[in-house]
Amino acid sequence: MSNVLKLDDVVMRFGGVVAVNNLSLEVNKGSIVALIGPNGAGKTTAFNVITGVYMPTSGKVSFEGKDITKEQPHKIAKLGIARTFQNIRLFKKLTVMDNVLIAKHLHLKSGLFGTALHMPWAVKEEKKMREEAEALLEKVGLTAVKNEMASSLPYGQQRHLEIARALATSPQLLLLDEPAAGMNPQETMELTHFIKEIKDEFNITILMIEHHMDLVMEISDDIYVLDFGQLIAHGTPEQIQRNEKVIQAYLGVEEDA
Amino acid sequence: MNKRTKLLLNIAALVVVILFIIIANELFDSYIKRILNLCAIYTILGLSMNLVNGFTGLFSLGQAGFMAIGAYTVAIFTVPIEARSLIFYLKPMNAFLSGIHIPFVPALLLGGVIAALFAWLIGAPVLRLRGDYLAIATLGFSEIIRIVFTNAQTITNGALGIKNIPTISNLWWTWSIALLTIFFMILLIHSSYGRAFKAIREDEIAAEAMGIGLFKHKVISFMIGAFMAAIGGGLFAALLGTVDPKQFYFTLTYNFLLIIVLGGMGSISGTIISAFIVTGGLEWLRFLDEPMSIGGINIALFRPGLRMVVFSILLMIVVLFYRNGLMGQREITWEAIGEFFKKLRTRKTRNAKGGAKVE
């Protein structure tokens, strides 16, 4: 199987703190890969390195064989990596529809003046964008609220909208940063199905950070475990569940004090 | 409300405005006409500032500088050639420039293009940074422009300024260009680029992660804003018939800041309404600057400057109690007006019914 994303010995240092230390990982095309580990293990930092928010101190990030270590975030998005955020970052005061349309801006073909002056070809493109956005909202079940302000949606729907917005950029690789954070077991179950569905529907690869172990174990093909910036384990869900180091650092021995 | 009704309503509104201009041109005296012209110019400048500050979320304070560029371009190129030696009596005008005369409209556009070019020059280094660096850089730029214009004697006639600029005395120029600007702003904001600007305002990190190049889009917004400001400045020069560097002191920018804060950051209709309120207000409050006596006793409070004190207090009240301004980010649309009247009607009938019950 070919890999979509590959990290080679990535180090991210902030002053004296090593947030990510010699991280190497591979994400295979069409798979769901989970990145787990205790809080502060450097998972989100790894995401920020992949999406270009941080430039790693050393190491290499490649996407579909192309070196993207030094690319800017918006260029990486254009190449086909989309993400969601740990603490939801929607365009709060804009409508659900606008949130999705904004994510389609990066594929806009009409020029600035054609678009701004609503020239016939730009109007045509806008119409197509809207149709695609409508279809996407239909698929994720947000059609009923498409004209609502994003901030007015209940928490669960905001999470869905963030995923829909990421999907609107037509990515090959989707990074989900704790998509189930703050969700109850029922909602987490729904999300599990939802992630499976969109993976098949949009034919994408998913890399996610998640703390809900039932979700992770159910849908991941491959799991990487980080602790203090260090990769401590890598394997299938079964292997990880049996790994001594992981149990000690994260999955939990009975806590008594 | 369907598209056709809206189009008809828009045409109707346009006809009303045109009728108003025709009537105003005939009936009003030159003082009122001048205020109405100023209202239109301030609308253009308010919109230009709102595009950058309100819609894109950048904090720019360079409006007076861009306005000065537009004003001086119009002044330098439209002043009749034969009048130039009289205007530039201390030092003759630059030999190259003194022979060039350009009609009003091309000069206006040229001013816009030059201002946009300057916007690119300041924006290129500053807009790469996050945060409020732009405010300081643009404020500095606006002062630099004023000082350069004060000292470039052979081009701008220095502190003496340029007089005898062919003036516009009717409302057609300013109002039609203001209408064009409004129309352009509505189109721009409702396009994919307008949405990208708003995305940057809402959340830069998310916008960037969605593939919106922050630098590119900020520069575009900033350049369009500068272009519009210079157009406003050009009209300003042609309205007054004279330009001098003192007109473009950085405090001028605060008038436009007041307009967009009062009208609502990110609202086109709010900007238009508040441009009229602020311009009108600044004129009508002029009595505050003049000495006043009641019953023969001179009140010491009334002296030049009180007007700006009152305006500053107004701004503070708006910021404290009306944080989103008159309109916030809302717009007056035909739907909203329809909704309003529908509500009014139902309330009336309900009141009527209620009244009947009491009896």
Coordinates of C-alpha atoms in Angstrom, one line a residue:
Chain A
M1 CA 0.0 0.0 0.0
S2 CA 1.3 3.5 -0.8
N3 CA 1.5 6.1 1.9
V4 CA -0.2 9.4 1.7
L5 CA 1.6 11.1 4.5
K6 CA 5.1 10.4 5.8
L7 CA 6.9 12.0 8.7
D8 CA 10.7 11.3 9.0
D9 CA 12.4 12.0 12.3
V10 CA 10.4 15.2 13.0
V11 CA 11.6 17.2 15.9
M12 CA 9.7 20.3 17.2
R13 CA 11.5 22.3 19.8
F14 CA 10.1 25.4 21.5
G15 CA 13.0 26.9 23.3
G16 CA 14.1 24.2 25.7
V17 CA 11.0 22.2 25.4
V18 CA 10.9 19.3 23.0
A19 CA 7.3 19.0 22.0
V20 CA 7.8 16.3 19.4
N21 CA 10.9 14.2 19.4
N22 CA 12.0 12.1 16.4
L23 CA 8.5 11.3 15.3
S24 CA 8.3 9.1 12.2
L25 CA 5.0 7.8 11.0
E26 CA 3.3 6.7 7.8
V27 CA -0.3 7.0 6.9
N28 CA -1.5 4.6 4.2
K29 CA -3.9 5.6 1.5
G30 CA -7.5 4.8 2.4
S31 CA -6.8 4.0 6.0
I32 CA -7.9 5.5 9.3
V33 CA -4.9 6.1 11.6
A34 CA -5.1 7.3 15.2
L35 CA -2.6 9.3 17.1
I36 CA -3.2 8.8 20.8
G37 CA -1.4 9.6 24.0
P38 CA -1.8 11.5 27.3
N39 CA -2.4 15.3 27.3
G40 CA 0.7 17.3 26.4
A41 CA 2.2 14.4 24.5
G42 CA 2.6 16.5 21.4
K43 CA -0.2 15.2 19.3
T44 CA -1.6 18.6 18.3
T45 CA 1.9 19.9 17.8
A46 CA 2.4 17.1 15.3
F47 CA -0.8 18.2 13.5
N48 CA 0.4 21.8 13.4
V49 CA 3.7 20.6 11.9
I50 CA 1.9 18.6 9.3
T51 CA -0.4 21.5 8.3
G52 CA 2.4 24.0 8.2
V53 CA 1.4 26.1 11.2
Y54 CA 4.9 25.3 12.7
M55 CA 8.0 24.6 10.7
P56 CA 9.7 21.6 12.4
T57 CA 13.1 22.1 14.0
S58 CA 14.4 19.2 12.0
G59 CA 12.9 16.3 10.0
K60 CA 10.8 16.0 7.0
V61 CA 7.1 15.9 6.2
S62 CA 6.0 14.4 2.8
F63 CA 2.6 14.4 1.4
E64 CA 2.0 12.0 -1.6
G65 CA 5.8 11.9 -2.1
K66 CA 6.2 15.7 -2.1
D67 CA 8.2 17.4 0.5
I68 CA 5.9 19.9 2.3
T69 CA 8.0 20.6 5.3
K70 CA 8.4 24.3 4.5
E71 CA 5.1 25.0 2.8
Q72 CA 2.6 27.5 4.2
P73 CA -0.7 26.3 5.7
H74 CA -2.9 27.6 2.9
K75 CA -0.7 25.9 0.2
I76 CA -0.8 22.6 2.2
A77 CA -4.6 22.9 2.3
K78 CA -4.6 23.4 -1.5
L79 CA -2.5 20.3 -1.9
G80 CA -5.1 18.3 -0.2
I81 CA -4.7 18.2 3.6
A82 CA -7.7 19.5 5.5
R83 CA -8.1 19.7 9.3
T84 CA -10.4 20.3 12.2
F85 CA -9.4 21.9 15.4
Q86 CA -9.4 20.6 19.0
N87 CA -11.3 23.7 20.2
I88 CA -13.8 24.3 17.4
R89 CA -12.7 27.1 15.1
L90 CA -15.7 27.9 12.9
F91 CA -16.4 31.3 11.4
K92 CA -18.8 31.9 14.2
K93 CA -20.7 34.9 12.9
L94 CA -21.2 33.6 9.4
T95 CA -23.9 31.2 8.3
V96 CA -23.4 27.4 8.0
M97 CA -23.6 27.8 4.2
D98 CA -21.0 30.5 4.2
N99 CA -18.7 28.4 6.3
V100 CA -18.8 25.6 3.7
L101 CA -18.5 28.1 0.8
I102 CA -15.4 29.7 2.3
A103 CA -13.7 26.3 2.2
K104 CA -14.4 26.1 -1.5
H105 CA -12.7 29.5 -2.2
L106 CA -9.3 27.8 -2.6
H107 CA -10.5 26.1 -5.8
L108 CA -11.9 29.3 -7.3
K109 CA -11.0 29.6 -11.0
S110 CA -12.4 33.0 -11.8
G111 CA -10.2 36.0 -11.2
L112 CA -10.6 38.7 -8.6
F113 CA -12.4 41.2 -10.9
G114 CA -14.6 38.6 -12.6
T115 CA -15.7 37.3 -9.2
A116 CA -16.1 40.7 -7.6
L117 CA -18.1 42.2 -10.5
H118 CA -20.2 39.0 -10.8
M119 CA -19.3 38.4 -14.4
P120 CA -21.4 35.6 -16.1
W121 CA -18.6 33.0 -15.8
A122 CA -18.1 33.8 -12.2
V123 CA -21.8 33.7 -11.5
K124 CA -21.8 30.2 -13.1
E125 CA -18.9 29.1 -10.9
E126 CA -20.6 30.5 -7.8
K127 CA -23.8 28.6 -8.7
K128 CA -21.8 25.4 -9.0
M129 CA -20.0 26.1 -5.7
R130 CA -23.4 26.6 -4.0
E131 CA -24.8 23.4 -5.5
E132 CA -21.8 21.4 -4.3
A133 CA -22.0 23.0 -0.8
E134 CA -25.8 22.1 -0.7
A135 CA -25.0 18.5 -1.6
L136 CA -22.3 18.4 1.1
L137 CA -24.6 19.8 3.7
E138 CA -27.2 17.3 2.7
K139 CA -24.7 14.5 3.2
V140 CA -23.7 15.6 6.7
G141 CA -27.3 16.3 7.6
L142 CA -27.0 20.1 8.1
T143 CA -29.4 21.2 5.3
A144 CA -32.1 22.3 7.8
V145 CA -29.8 24.7 9.5
K146 CA -27.9 26.0 6.4
N147 CA -28.9 29.6 6.9
E148 CA -28.3 29.7 10.7
M149 CA -25.3 31.4 12.2
A150 CA -22.6 28.8 13.0
S151 CA -22.3 29.9 16.6
S152 CA -26.1 29.2 17.1
L153 CA -25.7 25.5 16.4
P154 CA -25.6 23.0 19.3
Y155 CA -22.2 21.6 20.1
G156 CA -22.5 18.3 18.2
Q157 CA -23.6 20.0 15.0
Q158 CA -20.7 22.5 15.3
R159 CA -18.4 19.5 15.3
H160 CA -20.1 18.1 12.2
L161 CA -20.0 21.4 10.5
E162 CA -16.3 21.7 11.1
I163 CA -15.8 18.3 9.5
A164 CA -18.1 19.3 6.6
R165 CA -16.1 22.5 6.1
A166 CA -12.9 20.5 6.0
L167 CA -14.4 18.2 3.5
A168 CA -15.5 21.1 1.3
T169 CA -11.8 21.8 0.5
S170 CA -11.9 18.4 -1.3
P171 CA -9.0 16.9 0.6
Q172 CA -7.2 13.6 0.2
L173 CA -6.2 13.5 3.8
L174 CA -8.4 14.7 6.6
L175 CA -6.9 15.5 10.0
L176 CA -9.3 15.3 12.9
D177 CA -8.2 16.8 16.2
E178 CA -10.3 15.2 18.9
P179 CA -13.5 15.1 17.0
A180 CA -15.4 13.4 19.9
A181 CA -14.2 15.8 22.6
G182 CA -17.0 16.7 24.9
M183 CA -19.4 14.2 23.4
N184 CA -21.5 11.7 25.3
P185 CA -21.3 7.9 24.5
Q186 CA -24.4 8.1 22.3
E187 CA -22.9 11.0 20.3
T188 CA -19.5 9.3 20.1
M189 CA -21.2 6.3 18.6
E190 CA -22.9 8.4 16.0
L191 CA -19.6 10.1 15.2
T192 CA -17.9 6.7 14.8
H193 CA -20.3 5.8 12.1
F194 CA -20.1 9.3 10.6
I195 CA -16.3 9.1 10.2
K196 CA -16.6 5.6 8.6
E197 CA -19.2 6.9 6.2
I198 CA -17.3 10.0 5.1
K199 CA -14.2 8.0 4.6
D200 CA -15.9 5.7 2.1
E201 CA -18.1 8.4 0.6
F202 CA -15.4 10.9 -0.1
N203 CA -12.7 8.3 -0.6
I204 CA -10.2 9.9 1.8
T205 CA -7.6 9.0 4.3
I206 CA -8.0 10.0 7.9
L207 CA -5.5 10.8 10.6
M208 CA -7.1 11.6 13.9
I209 CA -6.2 12.5 17.5
E210 CA -8.7 11.0 19.9
H211 CA -9.1 10.1 23.6
H212 CA -12.3 8.0 23.3
M213 CA -10.7 4.6 23.2
D214 CA -13.8 2.7 22.1
L215 CA -14.0 5.0 19.0
V216 CA -10.3 4.6 18.3
M217 CA -10.2 0.9 18.7
E218 CA -13.3 0.4 16.6
I219 CA -12.3 2.4 13.5
S220 CA -8.6 2.6 13.4
D221 CA -6.5 0.5 11.1
D222 CA -3.3 1.7 12.6
I223 CA -2.5 3.4 15.9
Y224 CA 0.5 5.5 16.9
V225 CA 1.1 6.3 20.6
L226 CA 2.9 9.3 21.8
D227 CA 4.2 10.2 25.2
F228 CA 6.3 13.2 26.1
G229 CA 6.8 13.9 22.4
Q230 CA 8.2 10.4 21.9
L231 CA 6.7 7.6 19.9
I232 CA 6.3 4.7 22.3
A233 CA 4.2 2.3 20.3
H234 CA 2.8 1.6 16.8
G235 CA 0.5 -1.2 15.7
T236 CA -3.0 -2.4 15.1
P237 CA -5.6 -1.8 17.8
E238 CA -5.1 -5.4 19.2
Q239 CA -1.4 -4.9 19.5
I240 CA -1.8 -1.5 21.2
Q241 CA -4.3 -2.8 23.7
R242 CA -1.8 -5.5 24.8
N243 CA 1.3 -3.2 24.8
E244 CA 2.8 -2.9 28.3
K245 CA 4.3 0.5 27.7
V246 CA 1.0 1.9 26.4
I247 CA -1.0 0.5 29.2
Q248 CA 1.4 2.1 31.7
A249 CA 1.6 5.5 30.0
Y250 CA -1.9 5.9 28.8
L251 CA -4.5 3.3 28.7
G252 CA -4.2 3.0 32.4
V253 CA -3.3 0.8 35.2
E254 CA -5.8 1.2 38.0
E255 CA -5.2 4.5 39.5
D256 CA -5.1 4.5 43.3
A257 CA -3.6 7.9 44.3
Chain B
M1 CA -39.4 38.0 -2.2
N2 CA -38.4 36.9 -5.7
K3 CA -35.6 38.3 -7.8
R4 CA -37.9 40.3 -10.0
T5 CA -39.6 42.2 -7.2
K6 CA -36.2 43.0 -5.7
L7 CA -34.9 44.2 -9.1
L8 CA -37.9 46.4 -9.4
L9 CA -37.5 47.8 -5.9
N10 CA -33.8 48.5 -6.6
I11 CA -34.7 50.4 -9.8
A12 CA -37.4 52.2 -7.9
A13 CA -34.9 53.2 -5.2
L14 CA -32.4 54.3 -7.8
V15 CA -35.1 56.5 -9.5
V16 CA -36.0 58.0 -6.1
V17 CA -32.3 58.9 -5.5
I18 CA -31.9 60.4 -9.1
L19 CA -35.1 62.4 -8.6
F20 CA -33.7 63.6 -5.3
I21 CA -30.4 64.7 -6.9
I22 CA -32.3 66.6 -9.6
I23 CA -34.5 68.3 -7.1
A24 CA -31.6 69.0 -4.7
N25 CA -29.6 70.5 -7.5
E26 CA -32.4 72.9 -8.3
L27 CA -33.7 73.8 -4.9
F28 CA -30.9 73.7 -2.4
D29 CA -28.4 76.5 -1.9
S30 CA -24.7 75.9 -2.3
Y31 CA -24.1 75.4 1.4
I32 CA -26.5 72.4 1.6
K33 CA -25.3 71.1 -1.7
R34 CA -21.8 71.1 -0.3
I35 CA -22.8 69.2 2.7
L36 CA -24.6 66.7 0.6
N37 CA -21.5 66.3 -1.6
L38 CA -19.4 65.8 1.5
C39 CA -21.9 63.2 2.7
A40 CA -21.3 61.2 -0.6
I41 CA -17.6 61.6 -0.3
Y42 CA -17.6 60.5 3.3
T43 CA -19.7 57.5 2.3
I44 CA -17.0 56.4 -0.1
L45 CA -14.3 56.9 2.5
G46 CA -16.3 55.1 5.1
L47 CA -16.9 52.2 2.8
S48 CA -13.2 52.0 1.9
M49 CA -12.3 51.9 5.6
N50 CA -15.0 49.4 6.4
L51 CA -13.8 47.1 3.7
V52 CA -10.4 46.9 5.4
N53 CA -11.3 47.3 9.0
G54 CA -14.8 46.0 9.2
F55 CA -14.9 43.2 6.6
T56 CA -11.3 42.0 6.6
G57 CA -10.6 42.7 10.3
L58 CA -7.4 44.6 9.7
F59 CA -6.8 47.7 11.7
S60 CA -5.7 50.4 9.3
L61 CA -5.5 54.1 10.1
G62 CA -4.0 55.3 6.8
Q63 CA -7.2 56.7 5.2
A64 CA -6.1 60.3 5.3
G65 CA -2.9 59.4 3.5
F66 CA -4.5 57.6 0.6
M67 CA -7.1 60.3 0.4
A68 CA -4.3 62.9 0.1
I69 CA -2.7 60.9 -2.8
G70 CA -6.0 61.0 -4.6
A71 CA -6.7 64.6 -3.9
Y72 CA -3.2 65.7 -5.0
T73 CA -3.3 63.7 -8.1
V74 CA -6.5 65.3 -9.2
A75 CA -5.2 68.7 -8.1
I76 CA -1.8 68.5 -10.0
F77 CA -3.2 67.1 -13.2
T78 CA -6.5 69.0 -13.6
V79 CA -5.4 72.5 -12.7
P80 CA -5.4 74.6 -16.0
I81 CA -1.9 74.9 -17.4
E82 CA -2.1 78.6 -17.7
A83 CA -3.0 79.0 -14.1
R84 CA 0.0 77.0 -12.8
S85 CA 2.6 79.7 -12.9
L86 CA 0.3 81.9 -10.7
I87 CA -0.2 79.1 -8.2
F88 CA 3.4 78.0 -8.0
Y89 CA 4.7 81.5 -7.4
L90 CA 7.3 80.7 -4.8
K91 CA 9.0 77.9 -6.8
P92 CA 7.9 77.0 -10.3
M93 CA 6.3 73.7 -10.9
N94 CA 8.4 70.8 -12.0
A95 CA 9.0 71.2 -15.7
F96 CA 7.9 67.8 -16.6
L97 CA 4.6 67.9 -14.7
S98 CA 3.7 71.5 -15.5
G99 CA 3.0 70.6 -19.2
I100 CA 0.7 67.7 -18.4
H101 CA -3.0 68.2 -18.1
I102 CA -5.4 65.3 -17.7
P103 CA -9.2 65.4 -17.6
F104 CA -10.9 64.9 -14.3
V105 CA -12.0 61.2 -14.6
P106 CA -8.6 59.8 -15.8
A107 CA -6.9 61.9 -13.1
L108 CA -9.3 60.5 -10.5
L109 CA -8.6 56.9 -11.6
L110 CA -4.8 57.6 -11.8
G111 CA -5.0 58.8 -8.1
G112 CA -6.7 55.5 -7.2
V113 CA -4.1 53.4 -9.0
I114 CA -1.2 55.3 -7.3
A115 CA -2.8 54.9 -3.9
A116 CA -3.3 51.2 -4.5
L117 CA 0.4 51.0 -5.5
F118 CA 1.4 52.7 -2.2
A119 CA -0.9 50.3 -0.3
W120 CA 0.9 47.4 -1.9
L121 CA 4.3 49.0 -0.9
I122 CA 3.3 49.4 2.8
G123 CA 1.2 46.2 2.9
A124 CA 3.9 43.9 1.5
P125 CA 6.1 44.0 4.6
V126 CA 3.5 44.8 7.2
L127 CA 0.6 42.5 6.2
R128 CA 2.8 39.4 6.6
L129 CA 2.7 40.0 10.4
R130 CA -0.2 39.1 12.6
G131 CA -1.7 41.6 14.9
D132 CA -2.0 45.4 15.0
Y133 CA 1.3 46.4 13.4
L134 CA -0.7 47.6 10.4
A135 CA -2.3 50.4 12.5
I136 CA 1.0 51.9 13.5
A137 CA 2.5 51.5 10.0
T138 CA -0.5 53.0 8.2
L139 CA -0.7 55.9 10.7
G140 CA 3.0 56.6 10.1
F141 CA 2.5 56.3 6.4
S142 CA -0.3 58.8 6.4
E143 CA 1.9 61.3 8.3
I144 CA 4.8 60.7 6.0
I145 CA 2.7 61.4 3.0
R146 CA 1.5 64.7 4.5
I147 CA 5.1 65.7 5.3
V148 CA 6.3 64.7 1.9
F149 CA 3.6 66.7 0.3
T150 CA 4.5 69.7 2.5
N151 CA 8.1 69.6 1.3
A152 CA 7.8 68.6 -2.3
Q153 CA 7.4 72.2 -3.3
T154 CA 7.8 71.8 -7.0
I155 CA 5.2 69.1 -7.3
T156 CA 2.7 70.0 -4.6
N157 CA 3.4 73.7 -4.0
G158 CA 4.3 72.8 -0.4
A159 CA 2.3 74.3 2.5
L160 CA 0.7 76.8 0.2
G161 CA -1.3 74.1 -1.5
I162 CA -2.9 74.1 -4.9
K163 CA -5.7 76.4 -5.7
N164 CA -7.9 76.9 -8.8
I165 CA -8.8 73.2 -9.2
P166 CA -11.8 73.0 -11.5
T167 CA -14.6 72.4 -9.1
I168 CA -17.8 70.3 -9.2
S169 CA -20.7 72.3 -8.0
N170 CA -23.6 69.9 -8.6
L171 CA -24.3 66.6 -6.9
W172 CA -24.0 64.3 -10.0
W173 CA -20.3 63.5 -9.7
T174 CA -20.1 62.7 -6.0
W175 CA -23.4 60.9 -5.7
S176 CA -23.1 58.8 -8.8
I177 CA -19.6 57.7 -7.8
A178 CA -20.8 57.0 -4.3
L179 CA -23.6 54.9 -5.8
L180 CA -21.1 53.0 -7.9
T181 CA -18.9 52.4 -4.9
I182 CA -21.9 51.1 -2.9
F183 CA -22.8 48.9 -5.7
F184 CA -19.3 47.6 -6.1
M185 CA -19.0 47.0 -2.3
I186 CA -22.2 45.0 -2.3
L187 CA -21.0 42.9 -5.2
L188 CA -17.6 42.4 -3.7
I189 CA -18.8 41.4 -0.3
H190 CA -21.3 38.9 -1.7
S191 CA -18.6 37.2 -3.8
S192 CA -16.3 34.4 -2.9
Y193 CA -13.6 37.0 -2.2
G194 CA -15.9 38.9 0.2
R195 CA -16.5 35.6 2.0
A196 CA -12.7 35.0 2.2
F197 CA -12.2 38.5 3.7
K198 CA -14.9 37.8 6.3
A199 CA -13.3 34.4 7.1
I200 CA -10.0 36.2 7.8
R201 CA -11.8 38.6 10.1
E202 CA -13.5 35.7 11.9
D203 CA -10.6 33.5 12.4
E204 CA -7.2 33.8 10.7
I205 CA -5.9 30.4 11.7
A206 CA -9.0 28.6 10.5
A207 CA -9.1 30.7 7.3
E208 CA -5.5 29.8 6.5
A209 CA -6.2 26.1 7.2
M210 CA -9.0 26.3 4.7
G211 CA -6.6 27.3 2.0
I212 CA -7.1 31.1 2.1
G213 CA -3.8 32.8 1.6
L214 CA -3.8 35.4 4.4
F215 CA -1.2 37.7 2.8
K216 CA -2.7 37.7 -0.7
H217 CA -6.2 38.4 0.5
K218 CA -5.2 41.1 3.0
V219 CA -3.2 42.9 0.3
I220 CA -6.1 42.7 -2.1
S221 CA -8.5 44.2 0.5
F222 CA -6.0 46.8 1.5
M223 CA -5.3 47.9 -2.1
I224 CA -9.0 48.1 -3.0
G225 CA -9.6 50.1 0.1
A226 CA -6.8 52.5 -0.8
F227 CA -8.1 52.9 -4.3
M228 CA -11.5 53.8 -3.0
A229 CA -10.1 56.2 -0.5
A230 CA -8.1 58.0 -3.2
I231 CA -11.2 58.3 -5.4
G232 CA -12.9 59.9 -2.4
G233 CA -9.9 62.2 -2.0
G234 CA -10.0 63.2 -5.6
L235 CA -13.6 64.2 -5.4
F236 CA -12.8 66.1 -2.2
A237 CA -10.2 68.1 -4.0
A238 CA -12.6 68.8 -6.8
L239 CA -15.3 69.8 -4.4
L240 CA -13.3 72.3 -2.4
G241 CA -11.2 73.5 -5.4
T242 CA -8.1 73.7 -3.3
V243 CA -5.8 71.2 -1.5
D244 CA -3.2 71.8 1.1
P245 CA -1.4 69.4 3.4
K246 CA -3.2 70.5 6.6
Q247 CA -6.4 69.1 5.3
F248 CA -5.0 65.6 5.5
Y249 CA -3.9 65.7 9.1
F250 CA -4.2 62.2 10.6
T251 CA -7.2 63.4 12.7
L252 CA -9.2 63.3 9.4
T253 CA -8.9 59.5 9.6
Y254 CA -10.8 59.5 12.9
N255 CA -13.8 61.0 11.2
F256 CA -14.0 57.9 9.0
L257 CA -13.2 55.7 12.0
L258 CA -16.2 57.3 13.8
I259 CA -18.4 56.6 10.8
I260 CA -17.6 52.9 10.7
V261 CA -17.8 52.4 14.4
L262 CA -21.0 54.3 14.7
G263 CA -22.5 52.6 11.6
G264 CA -21.3 49.1 12.4
M265 CA -18.0 47.4 11.5
G266 CA -18.9 45.2 8.6
S267 CA -22.2 46.8 7.5
I268 CA -22.5 48.7 4.2
S269 CA -25.9 50.2 5.0
G270 CA -24.7 51.2 8.5
T271 CA -21.7 53.0 6.9
I272 CA -24.0 55.0 4.5
I273 CA -26.4 56.0 7.3
S274 CA -23.6 57.0 9.6
A275 CA -21.7 58.9 6.9
F276 CA -24.7 61.1 6.6
I277 CA -25.1 61.4 10.4
V278 CA -21.5 62.2 11.1
T279 CA -21.1 64.7 8.2
G280 CA -24.4 66.4 9.0
G281 CA -23.5 66.4 12.7
L282 CA -20.1 67.9 12.2
E283 CA -21.7 70.7 10.2
W284 CA -24.7 71.3 12.5
L285 CA -22.6 71.3 15.6
R286 CA -20.4 74.1 14.3
F287 CA -22.1 76.5 16.6
L288 CA -20.2 74.8 19.4
D289 CA -17.0 76.2 18.0
E290 CA -18.2 79.7 18.1
P291 CA -18.4 82.0 21.1
M292 CA -21.8 82.0 22.7
S293 CA -23.3 84.3 25.2
I294 CA -26.5 84.0 27.2
G295 CA -27.9 87.1 28.6
G296 CA -24.8 89.1 27.9
I297 CA -22.6 86.6 29.8
N298 CA -20.0 84.9 27.6
I299 CA -19.9 81.2 28.2
A300 CA -16.3 80.2 28.2
L301 CA -17.0 76.6 27.3
F302 CA -17.9 77.6 23.7
R303 CA -14.7 77.9 21.8
P304 CA -13.0 76.3 18.8
G305 CA -12.5 72.6 19.5
L306 CA -15.6 72.0 21.5
R307 CA -17.2 70.4 18.5
M308 CA -14.5 67.7 18.4
V309 CA -14.9 67.2 22.2
V310 CA -18.6 66.5 21.7
F311 CA -17.8 64.1 18.9
S312 CA -15.2 62.3 20.9
I313 CA -17.8 61.9 23.7
L314 CA -20.2 60.6 21.2
L315 CA -17.7 58.0 20.0
M316 CA -17.1 56.9 23.6
I317 CA -20.8 56.5 24.3
V318 CA -21.1 54.4 21.1
V319 CA -18.2 52.2 22.2
L320 CA -19.5 51.8 25.7
F321 CA -23.2 51.3 25.2
Y322 CA -23.6 50.4 21.5
R323 CA -20.6 48.3 20.9
N324 CA -21.8 47.1 17.5
G325 CA -22.8 50.5 16.3
L326 CA -26.2 51.2 14.7
M327 CA -26.3 48.2 12.4
G328 CA -23.7 45.7 13.8
Q329 CA -23.0 43.4 10.9
R330 CA -26.5 43.5 9.7
E331 CA -27.7 45.1 6.4
I332 CA -30.9 46.8 5.4
T333 CA -32.4 44.6 2.7
W334 CA -35.7 44.6 1.1
E335 CA -36.6 41.4 3.0
A336 CA -35.8 43.1 6.3
I337 CA -37.9 46.1 5.4
G338 CA -40.8 43.8 4.3
E339 CA -40.4 41.9 7.6
F340 CA -40.5 45.1 9.5
F341 CA -43.7 46.3 8.0
K342 CA -45.3 42.9 8.3
K343 CA -44.5 43.0 12.0
L344 CA -45.8 46.5 12.3
R345 CA -49.1 45.5 10.7
T346 CA -49.7 42.4 12.8
R347 CA -48.9 44.4 15.9
K348 CA -51.4 47.1 14.9
T349 CA -54.2 44.6 14.2
R350 CA -53.4 42.8 17.5
N351 CA -53.5 46.1 19.3
A352 CA -56.8 46.9 17.7
K353 CA -58.2 43.5 18.7
G354 CA -56.9 43.9 22.2
G355 CA -58.5 47.3 22.5
A356 CA -61.8 45.9 21.4
K357 CA -61.6 43.3 24.1
V358 CA -61.1 45.8 26.9
E359 CA -64.2 47.6 25.8

